[in-house]
Short mmCIF file of C-alpha atoms in Angstrom, two decimals:
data_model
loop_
_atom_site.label_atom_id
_atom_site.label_comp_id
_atom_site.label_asym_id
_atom_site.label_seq_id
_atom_site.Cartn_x
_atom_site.Cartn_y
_atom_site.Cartn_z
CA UNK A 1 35.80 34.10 42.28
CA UNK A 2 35.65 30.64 40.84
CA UNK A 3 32.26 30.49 41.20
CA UNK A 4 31.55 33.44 39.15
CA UNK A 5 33.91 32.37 36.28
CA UNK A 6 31.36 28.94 36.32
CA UNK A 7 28.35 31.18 36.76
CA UNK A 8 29.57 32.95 33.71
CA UNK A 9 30.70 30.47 31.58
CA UNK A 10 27.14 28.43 32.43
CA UNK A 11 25.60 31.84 31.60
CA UNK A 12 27.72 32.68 28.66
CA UNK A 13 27.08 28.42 27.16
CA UNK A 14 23.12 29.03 27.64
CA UNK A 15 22.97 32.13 25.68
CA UNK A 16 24.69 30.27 22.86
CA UNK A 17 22.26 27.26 22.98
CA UNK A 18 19.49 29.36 23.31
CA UNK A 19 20.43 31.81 20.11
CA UNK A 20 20.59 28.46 18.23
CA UNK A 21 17.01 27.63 19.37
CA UNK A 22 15.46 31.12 18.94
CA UNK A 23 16.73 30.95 15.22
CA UNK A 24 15.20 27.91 14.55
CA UNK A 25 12.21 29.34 16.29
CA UNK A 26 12.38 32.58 14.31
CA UNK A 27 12.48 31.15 11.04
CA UNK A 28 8.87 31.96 9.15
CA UNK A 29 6.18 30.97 6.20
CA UNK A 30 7.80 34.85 4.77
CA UNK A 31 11.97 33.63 5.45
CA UNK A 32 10.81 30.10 3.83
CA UNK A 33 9.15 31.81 0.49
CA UNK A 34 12.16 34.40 0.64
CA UNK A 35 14.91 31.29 0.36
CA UNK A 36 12.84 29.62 -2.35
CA UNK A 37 11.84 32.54 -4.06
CA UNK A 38 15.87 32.88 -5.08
CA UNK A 39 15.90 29.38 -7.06
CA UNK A 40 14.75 30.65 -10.27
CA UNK A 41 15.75 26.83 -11.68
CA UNK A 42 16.60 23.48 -10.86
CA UNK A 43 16.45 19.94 -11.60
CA UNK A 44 15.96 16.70 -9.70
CA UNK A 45 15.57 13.53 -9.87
CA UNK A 46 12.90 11.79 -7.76
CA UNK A 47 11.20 8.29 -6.52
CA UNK A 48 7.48 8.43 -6.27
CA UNK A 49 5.67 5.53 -3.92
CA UNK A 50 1.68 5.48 -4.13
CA UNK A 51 0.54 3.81 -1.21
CA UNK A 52 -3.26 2.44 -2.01
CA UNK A 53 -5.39 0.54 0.13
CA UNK A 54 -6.47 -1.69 -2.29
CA UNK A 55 -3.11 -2.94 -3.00
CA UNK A 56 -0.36 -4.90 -0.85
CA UNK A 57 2.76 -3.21 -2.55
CA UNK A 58 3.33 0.53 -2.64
CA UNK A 59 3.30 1.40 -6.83
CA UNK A 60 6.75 3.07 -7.41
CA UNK A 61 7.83 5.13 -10.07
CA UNK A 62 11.00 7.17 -10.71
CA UNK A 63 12.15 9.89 -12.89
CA UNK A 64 13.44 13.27 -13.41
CA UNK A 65 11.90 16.66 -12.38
CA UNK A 66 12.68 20.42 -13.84
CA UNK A 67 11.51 23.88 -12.62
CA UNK A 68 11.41 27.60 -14.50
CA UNK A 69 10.42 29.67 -12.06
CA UNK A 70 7.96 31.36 -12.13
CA UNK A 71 5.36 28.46 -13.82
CA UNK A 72 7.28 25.76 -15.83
CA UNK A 73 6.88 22.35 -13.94
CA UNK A 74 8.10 19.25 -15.79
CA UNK A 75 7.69 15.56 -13.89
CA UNK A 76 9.40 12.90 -16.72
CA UNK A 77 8.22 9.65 -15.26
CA UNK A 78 11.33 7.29 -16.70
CA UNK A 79 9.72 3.98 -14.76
CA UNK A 80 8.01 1.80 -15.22
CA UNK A 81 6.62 3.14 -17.77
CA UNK A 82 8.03 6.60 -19.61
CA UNK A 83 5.27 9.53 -19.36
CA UNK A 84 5.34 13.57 -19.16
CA UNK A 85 3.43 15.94 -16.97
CA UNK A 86 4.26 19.75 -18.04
CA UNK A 87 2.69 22.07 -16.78
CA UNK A 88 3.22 25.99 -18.84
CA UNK A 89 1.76 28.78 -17.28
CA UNK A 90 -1.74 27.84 -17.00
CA UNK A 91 -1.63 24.53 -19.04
CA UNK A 92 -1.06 21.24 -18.32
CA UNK A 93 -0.27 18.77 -20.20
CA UNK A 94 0.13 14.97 -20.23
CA UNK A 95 2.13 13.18 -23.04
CA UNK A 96 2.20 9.23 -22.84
CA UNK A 97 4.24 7.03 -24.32
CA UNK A 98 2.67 5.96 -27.61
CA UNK A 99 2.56 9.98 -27.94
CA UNK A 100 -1.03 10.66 -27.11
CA UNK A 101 -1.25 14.27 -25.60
CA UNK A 102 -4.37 15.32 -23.46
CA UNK A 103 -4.07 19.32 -22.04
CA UNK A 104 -6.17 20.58 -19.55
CA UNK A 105 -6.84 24.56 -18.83
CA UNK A 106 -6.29 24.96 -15.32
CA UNK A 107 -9.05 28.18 -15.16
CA UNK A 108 -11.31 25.17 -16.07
CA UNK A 109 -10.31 23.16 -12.94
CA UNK A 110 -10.24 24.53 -10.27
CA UNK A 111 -9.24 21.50 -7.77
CA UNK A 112 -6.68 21.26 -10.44
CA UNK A 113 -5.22 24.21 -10.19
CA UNK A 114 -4.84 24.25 -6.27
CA UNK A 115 -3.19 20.66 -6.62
CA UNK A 116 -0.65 21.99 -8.95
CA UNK A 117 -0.54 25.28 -7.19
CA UNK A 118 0.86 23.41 -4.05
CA UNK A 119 3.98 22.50 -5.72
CA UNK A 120 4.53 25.28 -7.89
CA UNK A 121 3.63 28.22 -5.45
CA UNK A 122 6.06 26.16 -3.10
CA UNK A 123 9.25 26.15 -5.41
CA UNK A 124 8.40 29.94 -6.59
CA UNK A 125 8.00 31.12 -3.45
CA UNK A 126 4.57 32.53 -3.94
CA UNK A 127 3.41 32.90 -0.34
CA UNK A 128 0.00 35.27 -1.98
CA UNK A 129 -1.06 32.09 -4.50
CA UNK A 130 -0.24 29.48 -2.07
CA UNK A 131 -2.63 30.77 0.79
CA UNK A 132 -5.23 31.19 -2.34
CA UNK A 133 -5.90 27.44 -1.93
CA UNK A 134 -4.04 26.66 1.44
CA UNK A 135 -3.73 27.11 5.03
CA UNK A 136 0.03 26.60 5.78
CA UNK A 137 1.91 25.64 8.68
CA UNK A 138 5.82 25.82 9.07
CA UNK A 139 8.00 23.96 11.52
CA UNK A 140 11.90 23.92 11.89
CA UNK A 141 14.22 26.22 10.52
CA UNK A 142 16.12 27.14 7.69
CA UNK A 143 18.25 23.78 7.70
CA UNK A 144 15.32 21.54 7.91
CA UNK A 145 11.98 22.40 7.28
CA UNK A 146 8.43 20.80 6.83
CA UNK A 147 5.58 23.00 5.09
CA UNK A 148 2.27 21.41 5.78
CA UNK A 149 -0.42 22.78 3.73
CA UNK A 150 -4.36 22.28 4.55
CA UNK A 151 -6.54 22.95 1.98
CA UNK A 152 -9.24 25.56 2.28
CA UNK A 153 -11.55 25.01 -0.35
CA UNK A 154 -14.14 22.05 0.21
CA UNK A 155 -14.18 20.46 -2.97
CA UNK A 156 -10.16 20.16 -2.74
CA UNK A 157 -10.83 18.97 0.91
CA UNK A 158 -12.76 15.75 -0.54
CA UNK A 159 -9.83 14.89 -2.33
CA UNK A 160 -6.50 15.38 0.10
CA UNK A 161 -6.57 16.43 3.69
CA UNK A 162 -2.91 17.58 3.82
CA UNK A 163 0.09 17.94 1.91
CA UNK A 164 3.73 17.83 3.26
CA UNK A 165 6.48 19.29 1.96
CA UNK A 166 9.98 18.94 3.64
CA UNK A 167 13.65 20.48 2.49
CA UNK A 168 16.57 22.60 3.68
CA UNK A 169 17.56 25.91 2.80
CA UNK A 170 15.97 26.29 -0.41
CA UNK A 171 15.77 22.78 -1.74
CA UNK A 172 12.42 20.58 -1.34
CA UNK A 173 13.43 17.13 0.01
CA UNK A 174 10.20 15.15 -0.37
CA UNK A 175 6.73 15.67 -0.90
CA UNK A 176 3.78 13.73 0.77
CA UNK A 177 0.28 13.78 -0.53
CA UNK A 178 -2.18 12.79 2.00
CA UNK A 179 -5.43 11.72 0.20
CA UNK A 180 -8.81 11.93 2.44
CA UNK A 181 -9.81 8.41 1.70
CA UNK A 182 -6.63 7.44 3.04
CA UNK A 183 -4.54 6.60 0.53
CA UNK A 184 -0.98 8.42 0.15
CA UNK A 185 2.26 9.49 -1.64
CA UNK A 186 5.57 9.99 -0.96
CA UNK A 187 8.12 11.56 -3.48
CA UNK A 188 11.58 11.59 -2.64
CA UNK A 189 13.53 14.45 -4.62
CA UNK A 190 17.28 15.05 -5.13
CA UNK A 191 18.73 18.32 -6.48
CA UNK A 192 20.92 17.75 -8.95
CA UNK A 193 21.79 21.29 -9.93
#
C-alpha cells in the first residue's frame, strides 16, 4: 500500500513538472504575436552598445523609446549626443541636433523597410509583415522568450545575418542586431509604462 501512495505521488509530481514543460513547449510564433499584438502603447527607456571591429570600446548611447501601435516608432537618443529617429507610417525620419531633418520613404528602400519592419512588426504583433522580410524562430515560453529573425531577402542578407529579440509576456527585453561583417548591437530596453 505504501508503495502505491509513492508510486502515485512520483506519478502525480511528474505530471506537474511535465505540464510546466509542455507549456513552455507549446508556446508559438501565433501565442507570441497574440501577447504583443494587445500592447497598443508603451514607452521605454533603453541603452544601445555598438560593438565595431574597428574600435576597442563598444560606442554606447542611451535614451528613451515610444510605440503607437500599429506604425509610430520613436528612438530619442538623449546620449551622447541628443538625436530623433521617428518613424510614421511609411516615413522615417531623422532630426539631429542642430535641427537638420532628412526623411526617407520606406517604398523607396526596401532593405530599409525590412530593418524597420523587424522592430515594428515585432511590437505590433504583425506575424503576416514580419515573415514578408523574415524567417523567424521562437524559443521559450511566454515568461521568457527569444525571437530570432533570419532575413530572407539577399540584399538584406549582405547587411545583417540575424536579429534577436528577447522579452516576457508582452514586453521586448533587448534587441541584438547581428551585422554580416561581424559587427553587432545590443539594446537593452525597460518598460516604463
Amino acid at each position: 500500500m505504501r508503495v502505491s501512495k509513492m508510486s502515485t505521488s512520483l506519478a502525480g509530481l511528474l505530471l506537474l513538472l511535465s505540464s510546466g514543460f509542455c507549456l513552455a513547449a507549446d508556446f508559438s510564433l501565433a501565442d507570441l504575436m497574440q501577447l504583443l499584438g494587445q500592447k497598443k502603447s508603451g514607452t521605454a527607456t533603453f541603452v544601445e552598445k555598438k560593438y565595431i571591429a574597428m574600435l576597442k570600446q563598444p560606442l554606447e548611447s542611451s535614451g528613451e523609446l515610444a510605440f503607437t501601435a500599429p506604425d509610430r516608432l520613436e528612438k530619442r537618443t538623449l546620449k551622447p549626443k541628443p538625436e530623433a529617429v521617428v518613424l510614421e507610417g511609411n516615413k522615417l525620419t531623422l532630426e539631429r541636433n542642430d535641427g537638420r531633418k532628412m526623411s526617407v520613404n520606406l517604398a523607396d528602400r526596401p532593405e530599409v523597410s525590412a530593418f524597420v519592419e523587424s522592430i515594428r512588426a515585432t511590437l505590433s504583433g504583425d506575424r503576416s509583415a514580419l515573415e514578408r522580410y523574415y524567417t523567424p524562430a521562437l524559443s521559450g515560453g511566454s515568461e521568457q522568450w527569444l525571437l530570432s529573425l533570419a532575413p530572407i531577402q539577399p540584399r538584406m542578407q549582405k547587411v545583417i545575418s540575424q536579429i534577436r529579440i528577447a522579452g516576457a509576456r508582452n514586453q521586448v527585453k533587448a534587441i541584438e542586431f547581428l551585422q554580416a561583417d561581424g559587427d553587432r548591437s545590443e539594446m537593452t530596453i525597460t518598460s516604463t509604462r
